[in-house]
PDB file of C-alpha atoms in Angstrom:
ATOM      1  CA  MET A 398     -24.778 -12.641  12.692  1.00  0.00           C
ATOM      2  CA  LYS A 399     -23.480 -10.366  15.518  1.00  0.00           C
ATOM      3  CA  ILE A 400     -19.859  -9.462  15.591  1.00  0.00           C
ATOM      4  CA  GLN A 401     -17.619  -7.681  18.149  1.00  0.00           C
ATOM      5  CA  LEU A 402     -15.788  -4.859  16.451  1.00  0.00           C
ATOM      6  CA  LYS A 403     -12.862  -3.329  18.364  1.00  0.00           C
ATOM      7  CA  ILE A 404     -11.499  -0.174  16.762  1.00  0.00           C
ATOM      8  CA  ARG A 405      -8.383   1.772  17.793  1.00  0.00           C
ATOM      9  CA  ARG A 406      -9.489   5.361  18.447  1.00  0.00           C
ATOM     10  CA  PHE A 407      -7.211   8.438  18.708  1.00  0.00           C
ATOM     11  CA  ASN A 408      -8.002  12.110  18.381  1.00  0.00           C
ATOM     12  CA  PRO A 409      -4.752  14.135  18.820  1.00  0.00           C
ATOM     13  CA  GLU A 410      -6.747  17.283  19.620  1.00  0.00           C
ATOM     14  CA  THR A 411      -8.271  15.728  22.758  1.00  0.00           C
ATOM     15  CA  ASP A 412      -6.541  12.421  23.588  1.00  0.00           C
ATOM     16  CA  LYS A 413      -3.161  11.887  25.152  1.00  0.00           C
ATOM     17  CA  LYS A 414      -2.945   8.316  23.913  1.00  0.00           C
ATOM     18  CA  PRO A 415      -4.954   5.857  21.803  1.00  0.00           C
ATOM     19  CA  SER A 416      -7.861   3.840  23.278  1.00  0.00           C
ATOM     20  CA  TRP A 417     -10.106   1.033  22.068  1.00  0.00           C
ATOM     21  CA  GLY A 418     -13.701   1.528  21.081  1.00  0.00           C
ATOM     22  CA  LYS A 419     -15.870  -1.513  21.294  1.00  0.00           C
ATOM     23  CA  TYR A 420     -19.031  -2.028  19.212  1.00  0.00           C
ATOM     24  CA  GLU A 421     -21.497  -4.787  18.589  1.00  0.00           C
ATOM     25  CA  VAL A 422     -22.670  -4.864  14.991  1.00  0.00           C
ATOM     26  CA  GLU A 423     -25.198  -7.058  13.212  1.00  0.00           C
ATOM     27  CA  VAL A 424     -23.933  -7.986   9.751  1.00  0.00           C
ATOM     28  CA  GLU A 425     -24.322 -10.588   7.067  1.00  0.00           C
ATOM     29  CA  PRO A 426     -21.395 -13.111   6.658  1.00  0.00           C
ATOM     30  CA  THR A 427     -20.804 -11.776   3.106  1.00  0.00           C
ATOM     31  CA  ASP A 428     -20.603  -8.109   4.216  1.00  0.00           C
ATOM     32  CA  ARG A 429     -17.171  -6.581   4.207  1.00  0.00           C
ATOM     33  CA  VAL A 430     -15.349  -5.128   7.203  1.00  0.00           C
ATOM     34  CA  LEU A 431     -15.966  -1.673   5.582  1.00  0.00           C
ATOM     35  CA  ASP A 432     -19.655  -2.323   5.822  1.00  0.00           C
ATOM     36  CA  ALA A 433     -19.282  -2.907   9.499  1.00  0.00           C
ATOM     37  CA  LEU A 434     -17.218   0.214   9.943  1.00  0.00           C
ATOM     38  CA  HIS A 435     -19.881   2.180   8.015  1.00  0.00           C
ATOM     39  CA  TYR A 436     -22.582   0.895  10.402  1.00  0.00           C
ATOM     40  CA  VAL A 437     -20.602   2.155  13.379  1.00  0.00           C
ATOM     41  CA  LYS A 438     -20.053   5.487  11.749  1.00  0.00           C
ATOM     42  CA  TRP A 439     -23.599   6.011  10.465  1.00  0.00           C
ATOM     43  CA  TYR A 440     -25.644   4.500  13.367  1.00  0.00           C
ATOM     44  CA  GLN A 441     -23.577   4.136  16.572  1.00  0.00           C
ATOM     45  CA  ASP A 442     -20.751   6.700  16.727  1.00  0.00           C
ATOM     46  CA  GLY A 443     -20.530   9.526  14.260  1.00  0.00           C
ATOM     47  CA  THR A 444     -17.191  10.644  15.542  1.00  0.00           C
ATOM     48  CA  LEU A 445     -15.410   7.644  14.089  1.00  0.00           C
ATOM     49  CA  THR A 446     -13.022   8.748  11.357  1.00  0.00           C
ATOM     50  CA  LEU A 447     -12.033   6.572   8.497  1.00  0.00           C
ATOM     51  CA  ARG A 448     -10.856   6.876   4.964  1.00  0.00           C
ATOM     52  CA  ARG A 449     -12.476   5.233   1.871  1.00  0.00           C
ATOM     53  CA  SER A 450     -13.521   6.215  -1.635  1.00  0.00           C
ATOM     54  CA  CYS A 451     -14.494   3.612  -4.261  1.00  0.00           C
ATOM     55  CA  ALA A 452     -15.217   0.750  -1.785  1.00  0.00           C
ATOM     56  CA  HIS A 453     -14.318  -1.653  -4.582  1.00  0.00           C
ATOM     57  CA  GLY A 454     -10.624  -2.482  -3.995  1.00  0.00           C
ATOM     58  CA  ILE A 455      -9.430  -0.022  -6.764  1.00  0.00           C
ATOM     59  CA  CYS A 456      -8.524   3.207  -5.024  1.00  0.00           C
ATOM     60  CA  GLY A 457      -6.635   1.677  -2.105  1.00  0.00           C
ATOM     61  CA  SER A 458      -7.753   4.388   0.316  1.00  0.00           C
ATOM     62  CA  ASP A 459      -9.189   2.165   3.069  1.00  0.00           C
ATOM     63  CA  ALA A 460      -6.068   0.187   3.932  1.00  0.00           C
ATOM     64  CA  VAL A 461      -6.127  -0.636   7.682  1.00  0.00           C
ATOM     65  CA  ARG A 462      -4.870  -3.430  10.015  1.00  0.00           C
ATOM     66  CA  ILE A 463      -7.512  -6.046  10.401  1.00  0.00           C
ATOM     67  CA  ASN A 464      -6.807  -8.667  13.077  1.00  0.00           C
ATOM     68  CA  GLY A 465      -3.067  -7.562  12.825  1.00  0.00           C
ATOM     69  CA  ARG A 466      -2.736  -7.783   9.056  1.00  0.00           C
ATOM     70  CA  ASN A 467      -2.667  -5.011   6.512  1.00  0.00           C
ATOM     71  CA  ARG A 468      -5.786  -5.379   4.315  1.00  0.00           C
ATOM     72  CA  LEU A 469      -8.273  -3.322   2.403  1.00  0.00           C
ATOM     73  CA  ALA A 470     -11.421  -3.062   4.519  1.00  0.00           C
ATOM     74  CA  CYS A 471     -13.590  -3.076   1.313  1.00  0.00           C
ATOM     75  CA  LYS A 472     -12.223  -6.485   0.222  1.00  0.00           C
ATOM     76  CA  VAL A 473     -12.270  -8.485   3.416  1.00  0.00           C
ATOM     77  CA  LEU A 474     -15.407 -10.431   4.125  1.00  0.00           C
ATOM     78  CA  ILE A 475     -16.718 -10.811   7.711  1.00  0.00           C
ATOM     79  CA  LYS A 476     -16.956 -14.597   7.311  1.00  0.00           C
ATOM     80  CA  ASP A 477     -13.200 -14.726   6.580  1.00  0.00           C
ATOM     81  CA  VAL A 478     -12.142 -12.938   9.732  1.00  0.00           C
ATOM     82  CA  GLY A 479     -14.662 -14.201  12.327  1.00  0.00           C
ATOM     83  CA  ARG A 480     -16.934 -12.732  15.029  1.00  0.00           C
ATOM     84  CA  LYS A 481     -14.226 -10.761  16.892  1.00  0.00           C
ATOM     85  CA  ILE A 482     -12.551  -8.224  14.631  1.00  0.00           C
ATOM     86  CA  THR A 483      -9.867  -5.697  15.583  1.00  0.00           C
ATOM     87  CA  VAL A 484      -9.306  -2.700  13.271  1.00  0.00           C
ATOM     88  CA  GLU A 485      -6.309  -0.349  13.582  1.00  0.00           C
ATOM     89  CA  PRO A 486      -4.625   2.293  11.361  1.00  0.00           C
ATOM     90  CA  ILE A 487      -1.643   1.083   9.286  1.00  0.00           C
ATOM     91  CA  LEU A 488       1.716   1.395  11.083  1.00  0.00           C
ATOM     92  CA  GLY A 489       4.612   3.662  10.432  1.00  0.00           C
ATOM     93  CA  LEU A 490       2.760   6.805   9.390  1.00  0.00           C
ATOM     94  CA  PRO A 491       1.411   9.578  11.682  1.00  0.00           C
ATOM     95  CA  VAL A 492      -2.183   9.044  12.760  1.00  0.00           C
ATOM     96  CA  VAL A 493      -4.441  12.067  11.763  1.00  0.00           C
ATOM     97  CA  LYS A 494      -7.367  10.634  13.623  1.00  0.00           C
ATOM     98  CA  ASP A 495      -8.657   7.067  14.402  1.00  0.00           C
ATOM     99  CA  LEU A 496      -8.039   5.036  11.241  1.00  0.00           C
ATOM    100  CA  VAL A 497      -6.782   7.915   9.061  1.00  0.00           C
ATOM    101  CA  VAL A 498      -3.045   8.378   8.662  1.00  0.00           C
ATOM    102  CA  ASP A 499      -0.998  11.115   7.044  1.00  0.00           C
ATOM    103  CA  MET A 500       0.096   9.682   3.657  1.00  0.00           C
ATOM    104  CA  GLN A 501       2.495  12.584   2.894  1.00  0.00           C
ATOM    105  CA  PRO A 502       5.718  10.672   3.936  1.00  0.00           C
ATOM    106  CA  PHE A 503       4.620   7.656   1.769  1.00  0.00           C
ATOM    107  CA  MET A 504       3.848   9.894  -1.192  1.00  0.00           C
ATOM    108  CA  ASP A 505       7.207  11.693  -0.803  1.00  0.00           C
ATOM    109  CA  HIS A 506       8.985   8.327  -1.177  1.00  0.00           C
ATOM    110  CA  TYR A 507       6.851   7.494  -4.189  1.00  0.00           C
ATOM    111  CA  ARG A 508       7.717  10.735  -5.949  1.00  0.00           C
ATOM    112  CA  SER A 509      11.414  10.339  -5.106  1.00  0.00           C
ATOM    113  CA  VAL A 510      11.865   7.479  -7.610  1.00  0.00           C
ATOM    114  CA  MET A 511      10.440   9.525 -10.586  1.00  0.00           C
ATOM    115  CA  PRO A 512       7.406   7.311 -11.220  1.00  0.00           C
ATOM    116  CA  TYR A 513       6.724   8.340 -14.811  1.00  0.00           C
ATOM    117  CA  LEU A 514       8.049   7.636 -18.208  1.00  0.00           C
ATOM    118  CA  ILE A 515      11.231   9.518 -19.219  1.00  0.00           C
ATOM    119  CA  ASN A 516      12.330   9.605 -22.771  1.00  0.00           C
ATOM    120  CA  ASP A 517      13.804  12.642 -24.396  1.00  0.00           C
ATOM    121  CA  GLU A 518      14.260  11.005 -27.813  1.00  0.00           C
ATOM    122  CA  PRO A 519      12.226  12.495 -30.670  1.00  0.00           C
ATOM    123  CA  PRO A 520       8.723  10.993 -30.633  1.00  0.00           C
ATOM    124  CA  PRO A 521       7.895   8.568 -33.444  1.00  0.00           C
ATOM    125  CA  VAL A 522       5.161   9.190 -35.941  1.00  0.00           C
ATOM    126  CA  THR A 523       2.624   6.848 -34.250  1.00  0.00           C
ATOM    127  CA  GLU A 524       3.645   5.428 -30.859  1.00  0.00           C
ATOM    128  CA  ARG A 525       6.694   3.979 -29.048  1.00  0.00           C
ATOM    129  CA  HIS A 526       6.340   0.362 -30.002  1.00  0.00           C
ATOM    130  CA  GLN A 527       6.774  -2.394 -27.513  1.00  0.00           C
ATOM    131  CA  SER A 528       6.717  -6.190 -27.869  1.00  0.00           C
ATOM    132  CA  ILE A 529       4.454  -8.422 -25.849  1.00  0.00           C
ATOM    133  CA  GLU A 530       7.504  -9.870 -24.099  1.00  0.00           C
ATOM    134  CA  GLU A 531       8.852  -6.351 -23.284  1.00  0.00           C
ATOM    135  CA  ARG A 532       5.411  -5.431 -21.719  1.00  0.00           C
ATOM    136  CA  GLU A 533       5.276  -8.616 -19.782  1.00  0.00           C
ATOM    137  CA  ARG A 534       8.651  -7.835 -18.203  1.00  0.00           C
ATOM    138  CA  PHE A 535       6.957  -5.190 -15.875  1.00  0.00           C
ATOM    139  CA  ASP A 536       3.306  -6.152 -16.152  1.00  0.00           C
ATOM    140  CA  ASP A 537       2.995  -7.243 -12.531  1.00  0.00           C
ATOM    141  CA  THR A 538       4.197  -3.913 -11.071  1.00  0.00           C
ATOM    142  CA  THR A 539       1.754  -1.891 -13.032  1.00  0.00           C
ATOM    143  CA  LYS A 540      -1.045  -3.174 -10.762  1.00  0.00           C
ATOM    144  CA  CYS A 541       0.017  -1.025  -7.719  1.00  0.00           C
ATOM    145  CA  ILE A 542      -2.803   1.181  -6.390  1.00  0.00           C
ATOM    146  CA  LEU A 543      -0.649   3.101  -3.813  1.00  0.00           C
ATOM    147  CA  CYS A 544      -2.596   1.817  -0.822  1.00  0.00           C
ATOM    148  CA  ALA A 545       0.571   1.735   1.236  1.00  0.00           C
ATOM    149  CA  ALA A 546      -0.320  -1.757   2.607  1.00  0.00           C
ATOM    150  CA  CYS A 547       3.020  -3.163   1.585  1.00  0.00           C
ATOM    151  CA  THR A 548       5.258  -0.357   2.864  1.00  0.00           C
ATOM    152  CA  THR A 549       3.440  -0.109   6.231  1.00  0.00           C
ATOM    153  CA  SER A 550       3.780  -3.807   6.782  1.00  0.00           C
ATOM    154  CA  CYS A 551       7.613  -3.553   6.522  1.00  0.00           C
ATOM    155  CA  PRO A 552       9.556  -3.734   9.792  1.00  0.00           C
ATOM    156  CA  SER A 553      12.338  -1.789   8.114  1.00  0.00           C
ATOM    157  CA  PHE A 554       9.893   1.025   7.444  1.00  0.00           C
ATOM    158  CA  TRP A 555       8.489   0.913  10.987  1.00  0.00           C
ATOM    159  CA  THR A 556      11.956   1.357  12.514  1.00  0.00           C
ATOM    160  CA  MET A 557      13.304   3.744   9.849  1.00  0.00           C
ATOM    161  CA  GLY A 558      10.721   5.969   8.244  1.00  0.00           C
ATOM    162  CA  GLN A 559      13.366   7.318   5.743  1.00  0.00           C
ATOM    163  CA  TYR A 560      13.480   3.940   4.063  1.00  0.00           C
ATOM    164  CA  VAL A 561      11.944   4.424   0.577  1.00  0.00           C
ATOM    165  CA  GLY A 562       9.729   1.288   1.084  1.00  0.00           C
ATOM    166  CA  PRO A 563       8.380  -1.558  -1.000  1.00  0.00           C
ATOM    167  CA  ALA A 564       5.756   0.541  -2.845  1.00  0.00           C
ATOM    168  CA  ALA A 565       8.249   3.056  -4.155  1.00  0.00           C
ATOM    169  CA  ILE A 566      10.578   0.254  -5.301  1.00  0.00           C
ATOM    170  CA  VAL A 567       7.676  -1.363  -7.115  1.00  0.00           C
ATOM    171  CA  GLN A 568       6.934   1.884  -8.914  1.00  0.00           C
ATOM    172  CA  ALA A 569      10.613   2.190  -9.785  1.00  0.00           C
ATOM    173  CA  HIS A 570      10.638  -1.399 -11.072  1.00  0.00           C
ATOM    174  CA  ARG A 571       7.698  -0.510 -13.369  1.00  0.00           C
ATOM    175  CA  PHE A 572       9.796   1.986 -15.240  1.00  0.00           C
ATOM    176  CA  ILE A 573      13.368   0.564 -14.845  1.00  0.00           C
ATOM    177  CA  PHE A 574      12.270  -2.431 -16.909  1.00  0.00           C
ATOM    178  CA  ASP A 575      10.107  -0.478 -19.393  1.00  0.00           C
ATOM    179  CA  SER A 576      11.923  -0.673 -22.797  1.00  0.00           C
ATOM    180  CA  ARG A 577      10.649   2.782 -23.775  1.00  0.00           C
ATOM    181  CA  ASP A 578      12.092   4.548 -20.677  1.00  0.00           C
ATOM    182  CA  ARG A 579      15.613   6.112 -20.695  1.00  0.00           C
ATOM    183  CA  ALA A 580      16.095   6.976 -16.954  1.00  0.00           C
ATOM    184  CA  GLY A 581      16.611   3.494 -15.467  1.00  0.00           C
ATOM    185  CA  ARG A 582      20.100   4.152 -14.420  1.00  0.00           C
ATOM    186  CA  GLU A 583      19.122   7.355 -12.589  1.00  0.00           C
ATOM    187  CA  ARG A 584      16.438   5.515 -10.674  1.00  0.00           C
ATOM    188  CA  LEU A 585      18.912   2.796  -9.775  1.00  0.00           C
ATOM    189  CA  ASN A 586      21.289   5.457  -8.407  1.00  0.00           C
ATOM    190  CA  ILE A 587      18.397   6.840  -6.226  1.00  0.00           C
ATOM    191  CA  LEU A 588      17.669   3.355  -4.931  1.00  0.00           C
ATOM    192  CA  ALA A 589      21.370   2.782  -4.168  1.00  0.00           C
ATOM    193  CA  ALA A 590      21.314   5.399  -1.403  1.00  0.00           C
ATOM    194  CA  SER A 591      21.538   4.333   2.246  1.00  0.00           C
ATOM    195  CA  ASP A 592      17.687   4.547   2.622  1.00  0.00           C
ATOM    196  CA  GLY A 593      17.149   2.702  -0.682  1.00  0.00           C
ATOM    197  CA  VAL A 594      16.640  -0.912  -1.782  1.00  0.00           C
ATOM    198  CA  TRP A 595      19.263  -2.446   0.367  1.00  0.00           C
ATOM    199  CA  ARG A 596      17.223  -1.719   3.527  1.00  0.00           C
ATOM    200  CA  CYS A 597      15.005  -4.590   2.398  1.00  0.00           C
ATOM    201  CA  ARG A 598      15.467  -7.708   4.497  1.00  0.00           C
ATOM    202  CA  THR A 599      13.353 -10.067   2.407  1.00  0.00           C
ATOM    203  CA  ILE A 600      10.809 -10.637   5.067  1.00  0.00           C
ATOM    204  CA  TYR A 601       7.914 -11.103   2.576  1.00  0.00           C
ATOM    205  CA  ASN A 602       5.440  -9.106   4.685  1.00  0.00           C
ATOM    206  CA  CYS A 603       4.886  -6.780   1.752  1.00  0.00           C
ATOM    207  CA  THR A 604       3.941  -9.613  -0.627  1.00  0.00           C
ATOM    208  CA  ASP A 605       1.493 -10.993   1.835  1.00  0.00           C
ATOM    209  CA  ALA A 606      -0.042  -7.543   2.411  1.00  0.00           C
ATOM    210  CA  CYS A 607      -0.584  -6.523  -1.218  1.00  0.00           C
ATOM    211  CA  PRO A 608      -4.298  -6.583  -2.051  1.00  0.00           C
ATOM    212  CA  ARG A 609      -3.444  -6.841  -5.815  1.00  0.00           C
ATOM    213  CA  ASP A 610      -1.289  -9.938  -5.356  1.00  0.00           C
ATOM    214  CA  ILE A 611       1.857  -8.201  -6.738  1.00  0.00           C
ATOM    215  CA  GLN A 612       4.959 -10.259  -6.198  1.00  0.00           C
ATOM    216  CA  VAL A 613       6.564  -7.321  -4.307  1.00  0.00           C
ATOM    217  CA  THR A 614       9.543  -9.225  -2.847  1.00  0.00           C
ATOM    218  CA  GLN A 615      10.368 -10.686  -6.247  1.00  0.00           C
ATOM    219  CA  ALA A 616      10.217  -7.188  -7.872  1.00  0.00           C
ATOM    220  CA  ILE A 617      12.581  -5.853  -5.128  1.00  0.00           C
ATOM    221  CA  ALA A 618      14.957  -8.776  -5.784  1.00  0.00           C
ATOM    222  CA  GLU A 619      14.957  -7.969  -9.532  1.00  0.00           C
ATOM    223  CA  VAL A 620      15.822  -4.366  -8.826  1.00  0.00           C
ATOM    224  CA  LYS A 621      18.716  -5.546  -6.588  1.00  0.00           C
ATOM    225  CA  LYS A 622      19.996  -7.796  -9.223  1.00  0.00           C
ATOM    226  CA  GLU A 623      19.768  -4.965 -11.850  1.00  0.00           C
ATOM    227  CA  MET A 624      21.796  -2.768  -9.466  1.00  0.00           C
ATOM    228  CA  LEU A 625      24.490  -5.393  -9.126  1.00  0.00           C
ATOM    229  CA  LEU A 626      24.669  -5.797 -12.924  1.00  0.00           C
ATOM    230  CA  ASN A 627      25.159  -2.041 -13.179  1.00  0.00           C
ATOM    231  CA  GLY A 628      27.924  -1.942 -10.613  1.00  0.00           C
ATOM    232  CA  LEU A 629      25.792  -0.486  -7.783  1.00  0.00           C
TER     233      LEU A 629
END
């Protein structure tokens, strides 16, 4: 089948504003959008710039807007989006070129919530034991691959880039509810700031955008509840 691929192009070194590149590509219905982008890059226009790594939905590096929705290009089948496909960079982050955005602001928010286990107690002889129920408490939020699809689908983040964003809150959730961690209160204090969790307006865009089916809005609500229980 032949598809019409419309790609938002922008090179800050030569362009004053973005424009649209239009390409006709022959694909199989079971090909992925990433395959179509590769075809354009390899055979039609080598100047097209995109980011991808594993191409199997694990690294999260090829998050883009496909027909107006944040998706991973490597996971979306052509047959599921039709013969006319529009591809744009994710919103809210500076465009480096074409479909590649600067992830530095996103990663700064990620690091701000201390996304690592903190426990200064003397280590046990074997390991820090955890029950099945304790592990299940935060199991869903361990699936985040830092693709930024959730954060860049959030209107609060579009209008206020200082907002820590859904992905960072998901990462905080993973450790706040980890029975082995001892810095939960400190993370809650970080998220209690003016640019923290209360900027969330419960729109559910983030949950819809997550390629790993994480219940992002639910995780944010659980963090909000924990803050209230702690007087924050």
